[in-house]
Amino acid sequence: MNDDFDELDRALFALPLEEPPAGLRRGILAATIYAAPEAPLFRFWEVVLVGAAVAFAVWLVLRVASDAHFSSALVAGSLTALRAFFAPATLAWLAAGLSTALWLSLVNIAPPRFLVRSGRS
Amino acid sequence: MKEPAAPPDDGALVASALGGTAEAFGTLVERYERAVYHLCLRTVRDPEEAKDAAQEAFFKAFRSLRTFKTGAKFSTWIFSIAYHACCDRLERRKRFSDAELPERADSTPGPALLAEQRDEARELRAAIDELPEKYRTVITLYHLQGRQYEEIARVLDVPLGTVKTHLFRAKELLRKRLAGSFGDAPAPGVSE
């Protein structure tokens, strides 16, 4: 191969690199080390909640499968709980509690005027 | 008198970045930003696209820093990522018709470009930009960035002999295009 490129080589090696655009480094750093970390798919409490629900479901299935009386007891217990919840007395107390909460949220509990005035003087 | 501590090598910086020291990656960006941008600029021949390609290369490198092999050269790795990012862009560009990119279709140098080409460096740069992509990249890595044949072969994923051949042909073409400016007359039979 003819490799007589001395002058061309000299010129090529002497050729300075172009300066990168001003915002390049800032852009790279913003997209890499200064970028906000990616949000995890699930939050910690969500993982705990889902884990607890799954564990409870597994426990329930195992109990139902292993104990013949458990399912009937479970159904009976659930029905009792539902009946108790929908009992007139429970509903009445629930209504009283909700209306009290609503009333408290509407009441103006700002301090009386005379107290505010005396506080300023 | 205490000697100043030697700057950490690229491998140590990668290890620090993986260990959670974000500034270590910043130092790598500082070291290679110019060279990577230059490689992209020579490959895609468009400053705006070169900027995007360089940014993309560093972003990809940051995201896959864990895959960087211990003992490998960071420069080879980042150049390889940048080169492939540029190839993807050239491939995408090919899919567009000339009508969509009129500024690229017009190869006649305008008055501004002619004025730019007056001095030797600009003339040489313009001649490099006219080379086919494979030759342009080899010239850029070898002459302008001082990379060794072996490293260029790894970056471009081609045999060592191909690098040498491309370099020779690139220089022949350059000499032909810059006839009268550098060296002897071109060797006969060299074509793109």
PDB file of C-alpha atoms in Angstrom:
ATOM      1  CA  MET A   1       0.000   0.000   0.000  1.00  0.00           C
ATOM      2  CA  ASN A   2       1.240   3.438  -0.849  1.00  0.00           C
ATOM      3  CA  ASP A   3       1.261   5.277   2.443  1.00  0.00           C
ATOM      4  CA  ASP A   4       2.899   8.560   1.513  1.00  0.00           C
ATOM      5  CA  PHE A   5       0.509  10.823   3.356  1.00  0.00           C
ATOM      6  CA  ASP A   6       2.955  12.826   5.479  1.00  0.00           C
ATOM      7  CA  GLU A   7       1.518  16.254   4.750  1.00  0.00           C
ATOM      8  CA  LEU A   8      -2.057  15.084   4.963  1.00  0.00           C
ATOM      9  CA  ASP A   9      -1.331  13.239   8.225  1.00  0.00           C
ATOM     10  CA  ARG A  10       0.261  16.337   9.675  1.00  0.00           C
ATOM     11  CA  ALA A  11      -2.740  18.438   8.727  1.00  0.00           C
ATOM     12  CA  LEU A  12      -5.178  15.859  10.073  1.00  0.00           C
ATOM     13  CA  PHE A  13      -3.380  15.462  13.395  1.00  0.00           C
ATOM     14  CA  ALA A  14      -3.194  19.240  13.758  1.00  0.00           C
ATOM     15  CA  LEU A  15      -6.896  19.687  13.110  1.00  0.00           C
ATOM     16  CA  PRO A  16      -8.495  20.920  16.349  1.00  0.00           C
ATOM     17  CA  LEU A  17     -11.695  19.360  17.618  1.00  0.00           C
ATOM     18  CA  GLU A  18     -14.740  21.591  17.446  1.00  0.00           C
ATOM     19  CA  GLU A  19     -16.046  22.958  20.723  1.00  0.00           C
ATOM     20  CA  PRO A  20     -19.242  21.236  21.779  1.00  0.00           C
ATOM     21  CA  PRO A  21     -22.325  23.464  22.014  1.00  0.00           C
ATOM     22  CA  ALA A  22     -22.652  25.404  25.258  1.00  0.00           C
ATOM     23  CA  GLY A  23     -25.654  23.566  26.640  1.00  0.00           C
ATOM     24  CA  LEU A  24     -24.480  20.032  25.878  1.00  0.00           C
ATOM     25  CA  ARG A  25     -22.901  19.168  29.220  1.00  0.00           C
ATOM     26  CA  ARG A  26     -25.743  20.780  31.135  1.00  0.00           C
ATOM     27  CA  GLY A  27     -28.227  18.759  29.065  1.00  0.00           C
ATOM     28  CA  ILE A  28     -26.372  15.500  29.645  1.00  0.00           C
ATOM     29  CA  LEU A  29     -26.071  16.052  33.386  1.00  0.00           C
ATOM     30  CA  ALA A  30     -29.719  17.094  33.652  1.00  0.00           C
ATOM     31  CA  ALA A  31     -30.764  13.905  31.876  1.00  0.00           C
ATOM     32  CA  THR A  32     -28.490  11.651  33.923  1.00  0.00           C
ATOM     33  CA  ILE A  33     -27.146  12.468  37.387  1.00  0.00           C
ATOM     34  CA  TYR A  34     -29.505  15.379  38.130  1.00  0.00           C
ATOM     35  CA  ALA A  35     -32.609  13.649  36.754  1.00  0.00           C
ATOM     36  CA  ALA A  36     -35.297  12.919  39.319  1.00  0.00           C
ATOM     37  CA  PRO A  37     -35.140   9.253  40.287  1.00  0.00           C
ATOM     38  CA  GLU A  38     -37.864   7.159  38.752  1.00  0.00           C
ATOM     39  CA  ALA A  39     -40.868   6.675  41.009  1.00  0.00           C
ATOM     40  CA  PRO A  40     -41.213   3.061  42.162  1.00  0.00           C
ATOM     41  CA  LEU A  41     -44.063   1.088  40.658  1.00  0.00           C
ATOM     42  CA  PHE A  42     -45.684   0.646  44.104  1.00  0.00           C
ATOM     43  CA  ARG A  43     -45.270   2.608  47.308  1.00  0.00           C
ATOM     44  CA  PHE A  44     -44.153   0.808  50.442  1.00  0.00           C
ATOM     45  CA  TRP A  45     -47.558   0.959  52.148  1.00  0.00           C
ATOM     46  CA  GLU A  46     -49.224  -0.345  48.987  1.00  0.00           C
ATOM     47  CA  VAL A  47     -46.902  -3.353  48.957  1.00  0.00           C
ATOM     48  CA  VAL A  48     -47.636  -3.989  52.667  1.00  0.00           C
ATOM     49  CA  LEU A  49     -51.390  -3.672  52.080  1.00  0.00           C
ATOM     50  CA  VAL A  50     -51.417  -6.004  49.089  1.00  0.00           C
ATOM     51  CA  GLY A  51     -49.162  -8.464  50.971  1.00  0.00           C
ATOM     52  CA  ALA A  52     -51.495  -8.466  53.978  1.00  0.00           C
ATOM     53  CA  ALA A  53     -54.565  -8.951  51.769  1.00  0.00           C
ATOM     54  CA  VAL A  54     -52.927 -11.842  49.928  1.00  0.00           C
ATOM     55  CA  ALA A  55     -51.800 -13.442  53.221  1.00  0.00           C
ATOM     56  CA  PHE A  56     -55.318 -13.103  54.647  1.00  0.00           C
ATOM     57  CA  ALA A  57     -56.849 -14.622  51.511  1.00  0.00           C
ATOM     58  CA  VAL A  58     -54.420 -17.557  51.602  1.00  0.00           C
ATOM     59  CA  TRP A  59     -55.123 -18.127  55.308  1.00  0.00           C
ATOM     60  CA  LEU A  60     -58.870 -18.021  54.614  1.00  0.00           C
ATOM     61  CA  VAL A  61     -58.651 -20.511  51.763  1.00  0.00           C
ATOM     62  CA  LEU A  62     -56.494 -22.893  53.834  1.00  0.00           C
ATOM     63  CA  ARG A  63     -58.891 -22.701  56.792  1.00  0.00           C
ATOM     64  CA  VAL A  64     -61.912 -23.326  54.572  1.00  0.00           C
ATOM     65  CA  ALA A  65     -60.151 -26.244  52.898  1.00  0.00           C
ATOM     66  CA  SER A  66     -58.878 -27.848  56.111  1.00  0.00           C
ATOM     67  CA  ASP A  67     -61.859 -27.312  58.408  1.00  0.00           C
ATOM     68  CA  ALA A  68     -65.291 -28.421  57.241  1.00  0.00           C
ATOM     69  CA  HIS A  69     -67.057 -26.457  59.990  1.00  0.00           C
ATOM     70  CA  PHE A  70     -65.069 -23.300  59.385  1.00  0.00           C
ATOM     71  CA  SER A  71     -66.933 -22.273  56.227  1.00  0.00           C
ATOM     72  CA  SER A  72     -70.324 -22.636  57.850  1.00  0.00           C
ATOM     73  CA  ALA A  73     -69.091 -20.770  60.917  1.00  0.00           C
ATOM     74  CA  LEU A  74     -67.676 -18.078  58.656  1.00  0.00           C
ATOM     75  CA  VAL A  75     -70.948 -17.657  56.772  1.00  0.00           C
ATOM     76  CA  ALA A  76     -72.904 -17.589  60.008  1.00  0.00           C
ATOM     77  CA  GLY A  77     -70.506 -15.058  61.556  1.00  0.00           C
ATOM     78  CA  SER A  78     -70.643 -12.845  58.477  1.00  0.00           C
ATOM     79  CA  LEU A  79     -74.440 -12.923  58.471  1.00  0.00           C
ATOM     80  CA  THR A  80     -74.512 -12.023  62.175  1.00  0.00           C
ATOM     81  CA  ALA A  81     -72.150  -9.112  61.567  1.00  0.00           C
ATOM     82  CA  LEU A  82     -74.238  -7.856  58.648  1.00  0.00           C
ATOM     83  CA  ARG A  83     -77.428  -8.188  60.639  1.00  0.00           C
ATOM     84  CA  ALA A  84     -75.877  -6.285  63.533  1.00  0.00           C
ATOM     85  CA  PHE A  85     -74.665  -3.544  61.184  1.00  0.00           C
ATOM     86  CA  PHE A  86     -78.073  -3.075  59.627  1.00  0.00           C
ATOM     87  CA  ALA A  87     -79.914  -3.207  62.975  1.00  0.00           C
ATOM     88  CA  PRO A  88     -82.065  -0.064  63.540  1.00  0.00           C
ATOM     89  CA  ALA A  89     -80.084   0.911  66.659  1.00  0.00           C
ATOM     90  CA  THR A  90     -76.719   0.706  64.816  1.00  0.00           C
ATOM     91  CA  LEU A  91     -78.045   2.741  61.902  1.00  0.00           C
ATOM     92  CA  ALA A  92     -79.498   5.306  64.303  1.00  0.00           C
ATOM     93  CA  TRP A  93     -76.155   5.729  66.110  1.00  0.00           C
ATOM     94  CA  LEU A  94     -74.361   5.908  62.756  1.00  0.00           C
ATOM     95  CA  ALA A  95     -76.746   8.645  61.554  1.00  0.00           C
ATOM     96  CA  ALA A  96     -76.287  10.553  64.818  1.00  0.00           C
ATOM     97  CA  GLY A  97     -72.512  10.358  64.521  1.00  0.00           C
ATOM     98  CA  LEU A  98     -72.453  11.467  60.881  1.00  0.00           C
ATOM     99  CA  SER A  99     -74.821  14.398  61.474  1.00  0.00           C
ATOM    100  CA  THR A 100     -72.740  15.532  64.488  1.00  0.00           C
ATOM    101  CA  ALA A 101     -69.601  15.417  62.350  1.00  0.00           C
ATOM    102  CA  LEU A 102     -71.362  17.436  59.638  1.00  0.00           C
ATOM    103  CA  TRP A 103     -72.655  19.985  62.174  1.00  0.00           C
ATOM    104  CA  LEU A 104     -69.172  20.412  63.695  1.00  0.00           C
ATOM    105  CA  SER A 105     -67.666  20.994  60.277  1.00  0.00           C
ATOM    106  CA  LEU A 106     -70.141  23.849  59.646  1.00  0.00           C
ATOM    107  CA  VAL A 107     -69.851  25.542  63.078  1.00  0.00           C
ATOM    108  CA  ASN A 108     -67.744  28.706  63.184  1.00  0.00           C
ATOM    109  CA  ILE A 109     -65.245  28.160  65.982  1.00  0.00           C
ATOM    110  CA  ALA A 110     -63.319  31.439  65.593  1.00  0.00           C
ATOM    111  CA  PRO A 111     -62.517  33.118  68.977  1.00  0.00           C
ATOM    112  CA  PRO A 112     -64.975  35.840  70.138  1.00  0.00           C
ATOM    113  CA  ARG A 113     -64.252  39.403  69.042  1.00  0.00           C
ATOM    114  CA  PHE A 114     -63.516  40.762  72.505  1.00  0.00           C
ATOM    115  CA  LEU A 115     -60.829  38.134  72.995  1.00  0.00           C
ATOM    116  CA  VAL A 116     -59.179  39.035  69.693  1.00  0.00           C
ATOM    117  CA  ARG A 117     -59.244  42.769  70.569  1.00  0.00           C
ATOM    118  CA  SER A 118     -57.764  42.238  74.016  1.00  0.00           C
ATOM    119  CA  GLY A 119     -55.047  40.150  72.481  1.00  0.00           C
ATOM    120  CA  ARG A 120     -54.008  43.008  70.184  1.00  0.00           C
ATOM    121  CA  SER A 121     -53.828  45.774  72.831  1.00  0.00           C
TER     122      SER A 121
ATOM    123  CA  MET B   1       6.287  18.759  49.551  1.00  0.00           C
ATOM    124  CA  LYS B   2       3.249  16.624  48.907  1.00  0.00           C
ATOM    125  CA  GLU B   3       2.568  15.759  45.275  1.00  0.00           C
ATOM    126  CA  PRO B   4      -0.946  16.434  43.994  1.00  0.00           C
ATOM    127  CA  ALA B   5      -3.061  13.289  43.755  1.00  0.00           C
ATOM    128  CA  ALA B   6      -3.338  11.799  40.266  1.00  0.00           C
ATOM    129  CA  PRO B   7      -6.808  12.147  38.739  1.00  0.00           C
ATOM    130  CA  PRO B   8      -8.807   8.922  39.023  1.00  0.00           C
ATOM    131  CA  ASP B   9      -8.845   6.722  35.947  1.00  0.00           C
ATOM    132  CA  ASP B  10     -12.050   6.003  34.029  1.00  0.00           C
ATOM    133  CA  GLY B  11     -12.524   2.590  35.629  1.00  0.00           C
ATOM    134  CA  ALA B  12     -12.374   4.103  39.128  1.00  0.00           C
ATOM    135  CA  LEU B  13     -14.861   6.783  38.092  1.00  0.00           C
ATOM    136  CA  VAL B  14     -17.272   4.176  36.747  1.00  0.00           C
ATOM    137  CA  ALA B  15     -16.952   2.242  40.025  1.00  0.00           C
ATOM    138  CA  SER B  16     -17.617   5.438  42.016  1.00  0.00           C
ATOM    139  CA  ALA B  17     -20.629   6.282  39.865  1.00  0.00           C
ATOM    140  CA  LEU B  18     -21.993   2.779  40.424  1.00  0.00           C
ATOM    141  CA  GLY B  19     -21.357   3.219  44.134  1.00  0.00           C
ATOM    142  CA  GLY B  20     -23.640   6.243  44.169  1.00  0.00           C
ATOM    143  CA  THR B  21     -21.196   9.127  43.601  1.00  0.00           C
ATOM    144  CA  ALA B  22     -23.041  11.049  40.919  1.00  0.00           C
ATOM    145  CA  GLU B  23     -20.170  13.516  40.430  1.00  0.00           C
ATOM    146  CA  ALA B  24     -17.968  10.666  39.165  1.00  0.00           C
ATOM    147  CA  PHE B  25     -20.186  10.297  36.119  1.00  0.00           C
ATOM    148  CA  GLY B  26     -20.076  14.092  35.749  1.00  0.00           C
ATOM    149  CA  THR B  27     -16.282  13.853  35.520  1.00  0.00           C
ATOM    150  CA  LEU B  28     -16.581  11.196  32.797  1.00  0.00           C
ATOM    151  CA  VAL B  29     -18.953  13.484  30.890  1.00  0.00           C
ATOM    152  CA  GLU B  30     -16.448  16.312  31.259  1.00  0.00           C
ATOM    153  CA  ARG B  31     -13.648  14.074  29.932  1.00  0.00           C
ATOM    154  CA  TYR B  32     -15.433  12.664  26.897  1.00  0.00           C
ATOM    155  CA  GLU B  33     -18.088  15.256  26.010  1.00  0.00           C
ATOM    156  CA  ARG B  34     -15.925  16.961  23.407  1.00  0.00           C
ATOM    157  CA  ALA B  35     -14.624  13.782  21.776  1.00  0.00           C
ATOM    158  CA  VAL B  36     -18.055  12.160  21.684  1.00  0.00           C
ATOM    159  CA  TYR B  37     -19.660  15.293  20.262  1.00  0.00           C
ATOM    160  CA  HIS B  38     -16.922  15.518  17.669  1.00  0.00           C
ATOM    161  CA  LEU B  39     -17.365  11.889  16.606  1.00  0.00           C
ATOM    162  CA  CYS B  40     -21.129  12.466  16.322  1.00  0.00           C
ATOM    163  CA  LEU B  41     -20.645  15.699  14.395  1.00  0.00           C
ATOM    164  CA  ARG B  42     -18.318  14.062  11.885  1.00  0.00           C
ATOM    165  CA  THR B  43     -20.640  11.081  11.529  1.00  0.00           C
ATOM    166  CA  VAL B  44     -24.024  12.786  11.188  1.00  0.00           C
ATOM    167  CA  ARG B  45     -22.716  16.137   9.794  1.00  0.00           C
ATOM    168  CA  ASP B  46     -25.384  18.170  11.539  1.00  0.00           C
ATOM    169  CA  PRO B  47     -24.540  20.137  14.731  1.00  0.00           C
ATOM    170  CA  GLU B  48     -28.025  19.886  16.202  1.00  0.00           C
ATOM    171  CA  GLU B  49     -28.325  16.171  15.509  1.00  0.00           C
ATOM    172  CA  ALA B  50     -24.779  15.588  16.753  1.00  0.00           C
ATOM    173  CA  LYS B  51     -25.716  17.275  20.020  1.00  0.00           C
ATOM    174  CA  ASP B  52     -28.764  15.041  20.380  1.00  0.00           C
ATOM    175  CA  ALA B  53     -26.757  11.924  19.505  1.00  0.00           C
ATOM    176  CA  ALA B  54     -24.038  12.793  22.032  1.00  0.00           C
ATOM    177  CA  GLN B  55     -26.664  13.384  24.699  1.00  0.00           C
ATOM    178  CA  GLU B  56     -28.358  10.106  23.825  1.00  0.00           C
ATOM    179  CA  ALA B  57     -25.021   8.265  24.034  1.00  0.00           C
ATOM    180  CA  PHE B  58     -24.264   9.534  27.534  1.00  0.00           C
ATOM    181  CA  PHE B  59     -27.819   8.850  28.630  1.00  0.00           C
ATOM    182  CA  LYS B  60     -27.612   5.259  27.388  1.00  0.00           C
ATOM    183  CA  ALA B  61     -24.207   4.845  29.019  1.00  0.00           C
ATOM    184  CA  PHE B  62     -25.584   6.122  32.322  1.00  0.00           C
ATOM    185  CA  ARG B  63     -28.568   3.803  32.174  1.00  0.00           C
ATOM    186  CA  SER B  64     -26.437   0.746  31.389  1.00  0.00           C
ATOM    187  CA  LEU B  65     -23.402   1.590  33.494  1.00  0.00           C
ATOM    188  CA  ARG B  66     -23.831  -1.708  35.345  1.00  0.00           C
ATOM    189  CA  THR B  67     -23.165  -3.618  32.119  1.00  0.00           C
ATOM    190  CA  PHE B  68     -19.771  -1.936  31.693  1.00  0.00           C
ATOM    191  CA  LYS B  69     -17.149  -4.678  32.005  1.00  0.00           C
ATOM    192  CA  THR B  70     -14.441  -4.165  34.608  1.00  0.00           C
ATOM    193  CA  GLY B  71     -11.103  -3.677  32.908  1.00  0.00           C
ATOM    194  CA  ALA B  72     -12.644  -2.495  29.621  1.00  0.00           C
ATOM    195  CA  LYS B  73     -11.878   0.975  28.245  1.00  0.00           C
ATOM    196  CA  PHE B  74     -14.587   3.518  28.937  1.00  0.00           C
ATOM    197  CA  SER B  75     -13.591   5.481  25.834  1.00  0.00           C
ATOM    198  CA  THR B  76     -14.155   2.451  23.576  1.00  0.00           C
ATOM    199  CA  TRP B  77     -17.496   1.823  25.220  1.00  0.00           C
ATOM    200  CA  ILE B  78     -18.832   5.374  25.005  1.00  0.00           C
ATOM    201  CA  PHE B  79     -17.549   5.816  21.431  1.00  0.00           C
ATOM    202  CA  SER B  80     -19.228   2.585  20.437  1.00  0.00           C
ATOM    203  CA  ILE B  81     -22.547   3.708  21.970  1.00  0.00           C
ATOM    204  CA  ALA B  82     -22.233   7.112  20.284  1.00  0.00           C
ATOM    205  CA  TYR B  83     -21.338   5.563  16.938  1.00  0.00           C
ATOM    206  CA  HIS B  84     -24.338   3.249  17.023  1.00  0.00           C
ATOM    207  CA  ALA B  85     -26.615   6.136  18.046  1.00  0.00           C
ATOM    208  CA  CYS B  86     -25.339   8.041  14.999  1.00  0.00           C
ATOM    209  CA  CYS B  87     -25.842   5.031  12.714  1.00  0.00           C
ATOM    210  CA  ASP B  88     -29.448   4.776  13.905  1.00  0.00           C
ATOM    211  CA  ARG B  89     -29.953   8.438  13.087  1.00  0.00           C
ATOM    212  CA  LEU B  90     -28.384   8.060   9.638  1.00  0.00           C
ATOM    213  CA  GLU B  91     -30.603   5.066   9.014  1.00  0.00           C
ATOM    214  CA  ARG B  92     -33.688   7.048  10.039  1.00  0.00           C
ATOM    215  CA  ARG B  93     -32.564   9.941   7.856  1.00  0.00           C
ATOM    216  CA  LYS B  94     -32.295   7.614   4.862  1.00  0.00           C
ATOM    217  CA  ARG B  95     -35.976   6.796   5.183  1.00  0.00           C
ATOM    218  CA  PHE B  96     -36.920  10.421   4.542  1.00  0.00           C
ATOM    219  CA  SER B  97     -37.194  11.584   0.980  1.00  0.00           C
ATOM    220  CA  ASP B  98     -34.979  14.341  -0.404  1.00  0.00           C
ATOM    221  CA  ALA B  99     -38.002  16.587  -0.599  1.00  0.00           C
ATOM    222  CA  GLU B 100     -38.382  16.459   3.160  1.00  0.00           C
ATOM    223  CA  LEU B 101     -34.782  17.425   3.733  1.00  0.00           C
ATOM    224  CA  PRO B 102     -33.980  19.946   0.988  1.00  0.00           C
ATOM    225  CA  GLU B 103     -30.966  21.390   2.783  1.00  0.00           C
ATOM    226  CA  ARG B 104     -29.263  18.006   2.638  1.00  0.00           C
ATOM    227  CA  ALA B 105     -30.081  17.426  -0.999  1.00  0.00           C
ATOM    228  CA  ASP B 106     -28.283  20.565  -2.114  1.00  0.00           C
ATOM    229  CA  SER B 107     -24.579  19.739  -2.287  1.00  0.00           C
ATOM    230  CA  THR B 108     -23.548  23.018  -3.912  1.00  0.00           C
ATOM    231  CA  PRO B 109     -21.654  25.079  -1.361  1.00  0.00           C
ATOM    232  CA  GLY B 110     -23.304  28.441  -0.720  1.00  0.00           C
ATOM    233  CA  PRO B 111     -21.430  31.753  -0.383  1.00  0.00           C
ATOM    234  CA  ALA B 112     -21.153  31.342   3.394  1.00  0.00           C
ATOM    235  CA  LEU B 113     -19.724  27.851   3.046  1.00  0.00           C
ATOM    236  CA  LEU B 114     -17.307  28.964   0.360  1.00  0.00           C
ATOM    237  CA  ALA B 115     -16.057  31.732   2.612  1.00  0.00           C
ATOM    238  CA  GLU B 116     -15.617  29.207   5.427  1.00  0.00           C
ATOM    239  CA  GLN B 117     -13.580  26.900   3.259  1.00  0.00           C
ATOM    240  CA  ARG B 118     -10.906  29.489   2.669  1.00  0.00           C
ATOM    241  CA  ASP B 119      -8.541  28.377   5.349  1.00  0.00           C
ATOM    242  CA  GLU B 120      -6.857  24.996   5.425  1.00  0.00           C
ATOM    243  CA  ALA B 121      -8.549  23.565   8.510  1.00  0.00           C
ATOM    244  CA  ARG B 122     -12.007  24.354   7.271  1.00  0.00           C
ATOM    245  CA  GLU B 123     -11.181  23.038   3.842  1.00  0.00           C
ATOM    246  CA  LEU B 124      -9.953  19.824   5.396  1.00  0.00           C
ATOM    247  CA  ARG B 125     -13.038  19.512   7.594  1.00  0.00           C
ATOM    248  CA  ALA B 126     -15.284  20.049   4.604  1.00  0.00           C
ATOM    249  CA  ALA B 127     -13.358  17.360   2.692  1.00  0.00           C
ATOM    250  CA  ILE B 128     -13.743  14.925   5.626  1.00  0.00           C
ATOM    251  CA  ASP B 129     -17.467  15.655   5.718  1.00  0.00           C
ATOM    252  CA  GLU B 130     -17.710  14.687   2.055  1.00  0.00           C
ATOM    253  CA  LEU B 131     -16.218  11.237   2.688  1.00  0.00           C
ATOM    254  CA  PRO B 132     -18.506   8.195   2.963  1.00  0.00           C
ATOM    255  CA  GLU B 133     -19.609   7.583   6.543  1.00  0.00           C
ATOM    256  CA  LYS B 134     -17.354   4.548   7.178  1.00  0.00           C
ATOM    257  CA  TYR B 135     -14.234   6.460   6.113  1.00  0.00           C
ATOM    258  CA  ARG B 136     -15.265   9.623   7.929  1.00  0.00           C
ATOM    259  CA  THR B 137     -15.592   7.813  11.247  1.00  0.00           C
ATOM    260  CA  VAL B 138     -12.237   6.044  10.932  1.00  0.00           C
ATOM    261  CA  ILE B 139     -10.441   9.300  10.066  1.00  0.00           C
ATOM    262  CA  THR B 140     -12.161  11.038  12.984  1.00  0.00           C
ATOM    263  CA  LEU B 141     -11.243   8.383  15.517  1.00  0.00           C
ATOM    264  CA  TYR B 142      -7.684   7.814  14.316  1.00  0.00           C
ATOM    265  CA  HIS B 143      -6.410  11.232  13.327  1.00  0.00           C
ATOM    266  CA  LEU B 144      -8.586  13.658  15.182  1.00  0.00           C
ATOM    267  CA  GLN B 145      -8.963  11.739  18.406  1.00  0.00           C
ATOM    268  CA  GLY B 146      -5.738   9.737  18.382  1.00  0.00           C
ATOM    269  CA  ARG B 147      -7.345   6.318  18.900  1.00  0.00           C
ATOM    270  CA  GLN B 148      -5.430   3.113  18.143  1.00  0.00           C
ATOM    271  CA  TYR B 149      -6.409   0.711  15.351  1.00  0.00           C
ATOM    272  CA  GLU B 150      -7.509  -1.931  17.890  1.00  0.00           C
ATOM    273  CA  GLU B 151      -9.803   0.486  19.705  1.00  0.00           C
ATOM    274  CA  ILE B 152     -11.354   1.727  16.453  1.00  0.00           C
ATOM    275  CA  ALA B 153     -11.953  -1.881  15.396  1.00  0.00           C
ATOM    276  CA  ARG B 154     -13.764  -2.525  18.686  1.00  0.00           C
ATOM    277  CA  VAL B 155     -15.801   0.690  18.462  1.00  0.00           C
ATOM    278  CA  LEU B 156     -16.944   0.010  14.905  1.00  0.00           C
ATOM    279  CA  ASP B 157     -17.106  -3.752  15.425  1.00  0.00           C
ATOM    280  CA  VAL B 158     -15.052  -4.487  12.305  1.00  0.00           C
ATOM    281  CA  PRO B 159     -11.773  -6.429  11.782  1.00  0.00           C
ATOM    282  CA  LEU B 160      -8.491  -4.630  12.290  1.00  0.00           C
ATOM    283  CA  GLY B 161      -7.614  -4.996   8.612  1.00  0.00           C
ATOM    284  CA  THR B 162     -10.836  -3.226   7.633  1.00  0.00           C
ATOM    285  CA  VAL B 163      -9.902  -0.258   9.812  1.00  0.00           C
ATOM    286  CA  LYS B 164      -6.511   0.004   8.097  1.00  0.00           C
ATOM    287  CA  THR B 165      -8.062  -0.326   4.642  1.00  0.00           C
ATOM    288  CA  HIS B 166     -10.720   2.281   5.403  1.00  0.00           C
ATOM    289  CA  LEU B 167      -8.086   4.635   6.730  1.00  0.00           C
ATOM    290  CA  PHE B 168      -5.944   4.224   3.638  1.00  0.00           C
ATOM    291  CA  ARG B 169      -8.887   4.722   1.278  1.00  0.00           C
ATOM    292  CA  ALA B 170     -10.118   7.691   3.278  1.00  0.00           C
ATOM    293  CA  LYS B 171      -6.738   9.365   2.982  1.00  0.00           C
ATOM    294  CA  GLU B 172      -6.562   8.622  -0.711  1.00  0.00           C
ATOM    295  CA  LEU B 173      -9.962  10.212  -1.208  1.00  0.00           C
ATOM    296  CA  LEU B 174      -9.012  13.185   0.907  1.00  0.00           C
ATOM    297  CA  ARG B 175      -5.839  13.708  -1.058  1.00  0.00           C
ATOM    298  CA  LYS B 176      -7.796  13.455  -4.284  1.00  0.00           C
ATOM    299  CA  ARG B 177     -10.307  16.013  -3.098  1.00  0.00           C
ATOM    300  CA  LEU B 178      -7.674  18.342  -1.746  1.00  0.00           C
ATOM    301  CA  ALA B 179      -5.461  17.956  -4.794  1.00  0.00           C
ATOM    302  CA  GLY B 180      -2.661  20.475  -4.690  1.00  0.00           C
ATOM    303  CA  SER B 181      -2.997  21.123  -0.976  1.00  0.00           C
ATOM    304  CA  PHE B 182      -1.483  18.003   0.580  1.00  0.00           C
ATOM    305  CA  GLY B 183       1.100  15.470  -0.559  1.00  0.00           C
ATOM    306  CA  ASP B 184       1.559  13.818  -3.907  1.00  0.00           C
ATOM    307  CA  ALA B 185      -0.934  13.057  -6.608  1.00  0.00           C
ATOM    308  CA  PRO B 186      -3.540  10.425  -5.712  1.00  0.00           C
ATOM    309  CA  ALA B 187      -2.844   6.779  -6.406  1.00  0.00           C
ATOM    310  CA  PRO B 188      -4.804   5.503  -9.402  1.00  0.00           C
ATOM    311  CA  GLY B 189      -7.853   3.275  -8.964  1.00  0.00           C
ATOM    312  CA  VAL B 190      -9.161   4.622  -5.658  1.00  0.00           C
ATOM    313  CA  SER B 191     -12.877   5.001  -5.634  1.00  0.00           C
ATOM    314  CA  GLU B 192     -15.678   5.266  -3.058  1.00  0.00           C
TER     315      GLU B 192
END
